[in-house]
């Protein structure tokens, strides 16, 4: 029994096209034929916070800045752990406040042992 046929990385809907078969093993492409023919780019995976249901706000939670474009606001993880996508851990802050928060936060203590 061989590998299952993967899903297209561009449309995430169709099955990937077969590239070639060698020694009884099938090798697949990263895209389906429709996406390969249309030269559609492979989509980046959604961030964890979006898949957990967090919606980025248009106003900064710290200073109240109202953004005209979504790129002026970023999602900030309060505990610094990017894998923690708990809704209570996420805040929408502007890029200016992001720089201030990073400057004010203390260095995290590493696991280094002095010589």
Short mmCIF file of N, CA and C in Angstrom, two decimals:
data_model
loop_
_atom_site.label_atom_id
_atom_site.label_comp_id
_atom_site.label_asym_id
_atom_site.label_seq_id
_atom_site.Cartn_x
_atom_site.Cartn_y
_atom_site.Cartn_z
N UNK A 1 0.84 -1.17 0.00
CA UNK A 1 0.00 0.00 0.00
C UNK A 1 0.89 1.24 0.00
N UNK A 2 0.63 2.14 -0.90
CA UNK A 2 1.48 3.30 -1.06
C UNK A 2 0.98 4.51 -0.29
N UNK A 3 1.62 5.60 -0.57
CA UNK A 3 1.28 6.86 0.07
C UNK A 3 -0.07 7.36 -0.45
N UNK A 4 -0.85 8.00 0.41
CA UNK A 4 -2.11 8.57 -0.03
C UNK A 4 -1.83 9.77 -0.92
N UNK A 5 -2.71 10.00 -1.86
CA UNK A 5 -2.54 11.10 -2.80
C UNK A 5 -2.79 12.42 -2.06
N UNK A 6 -1.81 13.35 -2.07
CA UNK A 6 -1.95 14.60 -1.31
C UNK A 6 -2.91 15.58 -1.97
N UNK A 7 -3.32 16.57 -1.20
CA UNK A 7 -4.20 17.64 -1.67
C UNK A 7 -3.33 18.76 -2.26
N UNK A 8 -3.84 19.44 -3.26
CA UNK A 8 -3.13 20.53 -3.94
C UNK A 8 -2.80 21.64 -2.95
N UNK A 9 -1.56 22.13 -2.99
CA UNK A 9 -1.12 23.19 -2.09
C UNK A 9 -1.59 24.56 -2.49
N UNK A 10 -2.09 24.74 -3.72
CA UNK A 10 -2.53 26.04 -4.19
C UNK A 10 -4.03 26.25 -3.93
N UNK A 11 -4.86 25.33 -4.41
CA UNK A 11 -6.30 25.50 -4.24
C UNK A 11 -6.84 24.78 -3.02
N UNK A 12 -6.07 23.83 -2.48
CA UNK A 12 -6.46 23.03 -1.32
C UNK A 12 -7.82 22.35 -1.51
N UNK A 13 -8.08 21.95 -2.76
CA UNK A 13 -9.36 21.32 -3.05
C UNK A 13 -9.17 20.03 -3.85
N UNK A 14 -8.45 20.10 -4.94
CA UNK A 14 -8.24 18.95 -5.82
C UNK A 14 -7.06 18.10 -5.35
N UNK A 15 -6.99 16.90 -5.89
CA UNK A 15 -5.86 16.01 -5.60
C UNK A 15 -4.68 16.38 -6.48
N UNK A 16 -3.48 16.18 -5.99
CA UNK A 16 -2.27 16.50 -6.75
C UNK A 16 -2.12 15.58 -7.96
N UNK A 17 -1.48 16.12 -8.98
CA UNK A 17 -1.26 15.36 -10.21
C UNK A 17 -0.10 14.38 -10.01
N UNK A 18 -0.14 13.30 -10.78
CA UNK A 18 0.95 12.32 -10.74
C UNK A 18 2.11 12.87 -11.55
N UNK A 19 3.30 12.84 -10.98
CA UNK A 19 4.48 13.32 -11.68
C UNK A 19 5.12 12.18 -12.48
N UNK A 20 5.46 11.08 -11.79
CA UNK A 20 6.02 9.91 -12.47
C UNK A 20 5.92 8.70 -11.55
N UNK A 21 6.14 7.53 -12.14
CA UNK A 21 6.16 6.28 -11.38
C UNK A 21 7.50 5.61 -11.63
N UNK A 22 8.15 5.17 -10.54
CA UNK A 22 9.45 4.51 -10.66
C UNK A 22 9.52 3.40 -9.62
N UNK A 23 9.92 2.24 -10.07
CA UNK A 23 10.06 1.06 -9.20
C UNK A 23 8.80 0.78 -8.40
N UNK A 24 7.67 0.95 -9.03
CA UNK A 24 6.39 0.67 -8.38
C UNK A 24 5.94 1.74 -7.40
N UNK A 25 6.68 2.84 -7.28
CA UNK A 25 6.31 3.92 -6.38
C UNK A 25 5.85 5.13 -7.18
N UNK A 26 4.74 5.72 -6.78
CA UNK A 26 4.18 6.88 -7.47
C UNK A 26 4.66 8.15 -6.80
N UNK A 27 5.16 9.09 -7.59
CA UNK A 27 5.61 10.39 -7.10
C UNK A 27 4.63 11.45 -7.59
N UNK A 28 4.19 12.31 -6.66
CA UNK A 28 3.17 13.30 -6.98
C UNK A 28 3.76 14.69 -7.08
N UNK A 29 3.08 15.56 -7.82
CA UNK A 29 3.44 16.97 -7.89
C UNK A 29 2.89 17.68 -6.67
N UNK A 30 3.25 18.95 -6.49
CA UNK A 30 2.74 19.70 -5.34
C UNK A 30 1.41 20.38 -5.65
N UNK A 31 0.97 20.34 -6.92
CA UNK A 31 -0.27 20.98 -7.34
C UNK A 31 -1.09 20.05 -8.21
N UNK A 32 -2.38 20.37 -8.35
CA UNK A 32 -3.24 19.63 -9.27
C UNK A 32 -2.98 20.17 -10.69
N UNK A 33 -3.52 19.51 -11.68
CA UNK A 33 -3.28 19.93 -13.07
C UNK A 33 -3.88 21.30 -13.35
N UNK A 34 -5.05 21.61 -12.79
CA UNK A 34 -5.69 22.91 -13.03
C UNK A 34 -4.82 24.05 -12.50
N UNK A 35 -4.27 23.88 -11.32
CA UNK A 35 -3.42 24.93 -10.73
C UNK A 35 -2.06 25.00 -11.43
N UNK A 36 -1.54 23.86 -11.86
CA UNK A 36 -0.25 23.85 -12.57
C UNK A 36 -0.39 24.54 -13.92
N UNK A 37 -1.50 24.30 -14.60
CA UNK A 37 -1.71 24.93 -15.91
C UNK A 37 -1.98 26.42 -15.79
N UNK A 38 -2.63 26.85 -14.71
CA UNK A 38 -2.92 28.27 -14.54
C UNK A 38 -1.79 29.00 -13.82
N UNK A 39 -0.75 28.26 -13.41
CA UNK A 39 0.42 28.81 -12.71
C UNK A 39 0.04 29.51 -11.41
N UNK A 40 -0.96 28.97 -10.74
CA UNK A 40 -1.42 29.51 -9.47
C UNK A 40 -0.36 29.24 -8.41
N UNK A 41 -0.07 30.24 -7.58
CA UNK A 41 0.95 30.10 -6.54
C UNK A 41 0.41 29.30 -5.36
N UNK A 42 1.31 28.64 -4.66
CA UNK A 42 0.94 27.88 -3.48
C UNK A 42 0.69 28.85 -2.33
N UNK A 43 -0.47 28.72 -1.68
CA UNK A 43 -0.85 29.63 -0.61
C UNK A 43 -0.09 29.32 0.67
N UNK A 44 0.19 30.38 1.40
CA UNK A 44 0.81 30.22 2.71
C UNK A 44 -0.26 29.73 3.69
N UNK A 45 0.09 28.90 4.64
CA UNK A 45 -0.90 28.45 5.62
C UNK A 45 -1.36 29.62 6.51
N UNK A 46 -2.61 29.56 6.94
CA UNK A 46 -3.15 30.60 7.81
C UNK A 46 -2.44 30.57 9.16
N UNK A 47 -2.26 31.76 9.78
CA UNK A 47 -1.65 31.77 11.11
C UNK A 47 -2.55 31.06 12.13
N UNK A 48 -1.95 30.60 13.20
CA UNK A 48 -2.71 29.86 14.22
C UNK A 48 -3.82 30.70 14.82
N UNK A 49 -3.57 32.00 15.00
CA UNK A 49 -4.59 32.85 15.62
C UNK A 49 -5.82 32.96 14.73
N UNK A 50 -5.65 32.95 13.42
CA UNK A 50 -6.80 33.03 12.52
C UNK A 50 -7.59 31.73 12.51
N UNK A 51 -6.88 30.60 12.56
CA UNK A 51 -7.57 29.32 12.57
C UNK A 51 -8.30 29.09 13.89
N UNK A 52 -7.88 29.76 14.98
CA UNK A 52 -8.57 29.65 16.27
C UNK A 52 -9.78 30.57 16.36
N UNK A 53 -9.96 31.46 15.36
CA UNK A 53 -11.15 32.31 15.33
C UNK A 53 -10.92 33.76 15.74
N UNK A 54 -9.67 34.17 15.96
CA UNK A 54 -9.41 35.56 16.33
C UNK A 54 -9.48 36.42 15.08
N UNK A 55 -10.15 37.57 15.19
CA UNK A 55 -10.27 38.51 14.08
C UNK A 55 -9.46 39.75 14.44
N UNK A 56 -8.54 40.13 13.55
CA UNK A 56 -7.70 41.31 13.79
C UNK A 56 -8.57 42.56 13.71
N UNK A 57 -8.49 43.40 14.74
CA UNK A 57 -9.30 44.62 14.80
C UNK A 57 -8.65 45.72 13.97
N UNK A 58 -9.41 46.77 13.66
CA UNK A 58 -8.89 47.91 12.92
C UNK A 58 -8.36 49.00 13.85
N UNK A 59 -8.50 48.82 15.17
CA UNK A 59 -7.99 49.80 16.12
C UNK A 59 -7.00 49.13 17.07
N UNK A 60 -6.02 49.89 17.50
CA UNK A 60 -5.00 49.39 18.42
C UNK A 60 -5.59 49.26 19.82
N UNK A 61 -5.34 48.13 20.47
CA UNK A 61 -5.84 47.91 21.83
C UNK A 61 -5.07 48.72 22.87
N UNK A 62 -3.88 49.21 22.55
CA UNK A 62 -3.09 49.97 23.52
C UNK A 62 -3.31 51.48 23.42
N UNK A 63 -3.20 52.03 22.21
CA UNK A 63 -3.28 53.49 22.07
C UNK A 63 -4.56 53.98 21.39
N UNK A 64 -5.34 53.09 20.80
CA UNK A 64 -6.58 53.49 20.15
C UNK A 64 -6.42 53.97 18.72
N UNK A 65 -5.25 53.79 18.12
CA UNK A 65 -5.01 54.20 16.74
C UNK A 65 -5.95 53.46 15.79
N UNK A 66 -6.56 54.20 14.85
CA UNK A 66 -7.44 53.58 13.86
C UNK A 66 -6.68 53.43 12.55
N UNK A 67 -6.58 52.20 12.09
CA UNK A 67 -5.80 51.91 10.89
C UNK A 67 -6.65 52.05 9.64
N UNK A 68 -6.04 52.58 8.58
CA UNK A 68 -6.70 52.62 7.28
C UNK A 68 -6.49 51.32 6.53
N UNK A 69 -5.35 50.67 6.78
CA UNK A 69 -5.00 49.42 6.11
C UNK A 69 -4.74 48.35 7.17
N UNK A 70 -5.05 47.11 6.82
CA UNK A 70 -4.84 46.01 7.75
C UNK A 70 -3.38 45.77 8.08
N UNK A 71 -2.48 46.21 7.20
CA UNK A 71 -1.06 45.98 7.45
C UNK A 71 -0.50 46.90 8.53
N UNK A 72 -1.28 47.91 8.97
CA UNK A 72 -0.82 48.81 10.02
C UNK A 72 -1.05 48.23 11.41
N UNK A 73 -1.80 47.14 11.50
CA UNK A 73 -2.11 46.48 12.77
C UNK A 73 -1.55 45.07 12.71
N UNK A 74 -0.99 44.62 13.83
CA UNK A 74 -0.50 43.25 13.91
C UNK A 74 -1.10 42.56 15.13
N UNK A 75 -1.07 41.25 15.13
CA UNK A 75 -1.56 40.48 16.27
C UNK A 75 -0.38 40.21 17.19
N UNK A 76 -0.54 40.59 18.47
CA UNK A 76 0.52 40.45 19.46
C UNK A 76 0.13 39.37 20.46
N UNK A 77 1.06 38.48 20.77
CA UNK A 77 0.86 37.43 21.76
C UNK A 77 1.37 37.96 23.10
N UNK A 78 0.47 38.06 24.07
CA UNK A 78 0.80 38.67 25.37
C UNK A 78 1.91 37.92 26.10
N UNK A 79 1.90 36.59 26.05
CA UNK A 79 2.92 35.82 26.78
C UNK A 79 4.17 35.58 25.95
N UNK A 80 4.19 36.02 24.69
CA UNK A 80 5.36 35.85 23.84
C UNK A 80 5.46 34.50 23.17
N UNK A 81 4.55 33.59 23.47
CA UNK A 81 4.56 32.26 22.88
C UNK A 81 3.67 32.26 21.63
N UNK A 82 4.28 32.14 20.46
CA UNK A 82 3.52 32.19 19.21
C UNK A 82 2.64 30.97 19.01
N UNK A 83 2.92 29.89 19.73
CA UNK A 83 2.09 28.69 19.63
C UNK A 83 0.84 28.78 20.49
N UNK A 84 0.80 29.72 21.43
CA UNK A 84 -0.36 29.90 22.29
C UNK A 84 -1.35 30.83 21.60
N UNK A 85 -2.35 30.27 20.94
CA UNK A 85 -3.33 31.07 20.21
C UNK A 85 -4.64 31.19 20.98
N UNK A 86 -4.56 31.17 22.31
CA UNK A 86 -5.74 31.36 23.14
C UNK A 86 -6.25 32.79 22.93
N UNK A 87 -7.56 32.96 22.83
CA UNK A 87 -8.13 34.27 22.53
C UNK A 87 -7.82 35.31 23.60
N UNK A 88 -7.62 34.89 24.84
CA UNK A 88 -7.27 35.83 25.91
C UNK A 88 -5.81 36.27 25.83
N UNK A 89 -5.01 35.57 25.06
CA UNK A 89 -3.59 35.87 24.93
C UNK A 89 -3.30 36.81 23.75
N UNK A 90 -4.27 37.07 22.89
CA UNK A 90 -4.04 37.82 21.66
C UNK A 90 -4.56 39.24 21.77
N UNK A 91 -3.81 40.20 21.21
CA UNK A 91 -4.21 41.60 21.15
C UNK A 91 -3.87 42.14 19.77
N UNK A 92 -4.67 43.09 19.29
CA UNK A 92 -4.38 43.80 18.04
C UNK A 92 -3.70 45.11 18.41
N UNK A 93 -2.45 45.27 17.98
CA UNK A 93 -1.72 46.50 18.29
C UNK A 93 -1.11 47.07 17.01
N UNK A 94 -0.91 48.39 17.01
CA UNK A 94 -0.31 49.04 15.84
C UNK A 94 1.20 48.78 15.84
N UNK A 95 1.83 49.08 14.74
CA UNK A 95 3.26 48.82 14.60
C UNK A 95 4.09 49.70 15.54
N UNK A 96 3.62 50.92 15.81
CA UNK A 96 4.33 51.80 16.73
C UNK A 96 4.31 51.23 18.14
N UNK A 97 3.15 50.79 18.60
CA UNK A 97 3.05 50.18 19.93
C UNK A 97 3.81 48.86 19.99
N UNK A 98 3.89 48.17 18.88
CA UNK A 98 4.64 46.92 18.83
C UNK A 98 6.11 47.17 19.12
N UNK A 99 6.66 48.24 18.54
CA UNK A 99 8.06 48.58 18.79
C UNK A 99 8.27 48.97 20.25
N UNK A 100 7.31 49.71 20.82
CA UNK A 100 7.42 50.12 22.23
C UNK A 100 7.33 48.92 23.16
N UNK A 101 6.43 48.00 22.88
CA UNK A 101 6.26 46.82 23.74
C UNK A 101 7.52 45.96 23.70
N UNK A 102 8.10 45.80 22.53
CA UNK A 102 9.31 44.99 22.42
C UNK A 102 10.49 45.64 23.14
N UNK A 103 10.55 46.96 23.15
CA UNK A 103 11.62 47.66 23.87
C UNK A 103 11.45 47.55 25.38
N UNK A 104 10.19 47.61 25.84
CA UNK A 104 9.92 47.61 27.27
C UNK A 104 9.99 46.22 27.88
N UNK A 105 9.77 45.20 27.09
CA UNK A 105 9.77 43.85 27.65
C UNK A 105 11.20 43.44 27.99
N UNK A 106 11.34 42.75 29.09
CA UNK A 106 12.66 42.32 29.54
C UNK A 106 13.12 41.12 28.73
N UNK A 107 14.42 40.90 28.74
CA UNK A 107 14.96 39.73 28.07
C UNK A 107 14.48 38.47 28.76
N UNK A 108 14.19 37.46 28.00
CA UNK A 108 13.81 36.19 28.59
C UNK A 108 15.07 35.46 29.05
N UNK A 109 15.00 34.87 30.22
CA UNK A 109 16.14 34.15 30.77
C UNK A 109 16.28 32.84 30.02
N UNK A 110 17.46 32.59 29.49
CA UNK A 110 17.71 31.36 28.75
C UNK A 110 18.15 30.24 29.67
N UNK A 111 18.46 29.11 29.07
CA UNK A 111 18.88 27.96 29.85
C UNK A 111 20.40 27.80 29.83
N UNK A 112 21.12 28.91 29.73
CA UNK A 112 22.58 28.87 29.68
C UNK A 112 23.16 28.69 31.07
N UNK A 113 24.24 27.96 31.14
CA UNK A 113 24.93 27.73 32.41
C UNK A 113 26.27 28.45 32.33
N UNK A 114 26.62 29.28 33.36
CA UNK A 114 27.89 29.99 33.30
C UNK A 114 29.07 29.03 33.36
N UNK A 115 30.17 29.43 32.72
CA UNK A 115 31.38 28.59 32.69
C UNK A 115 32.08 28.56 34.02
#
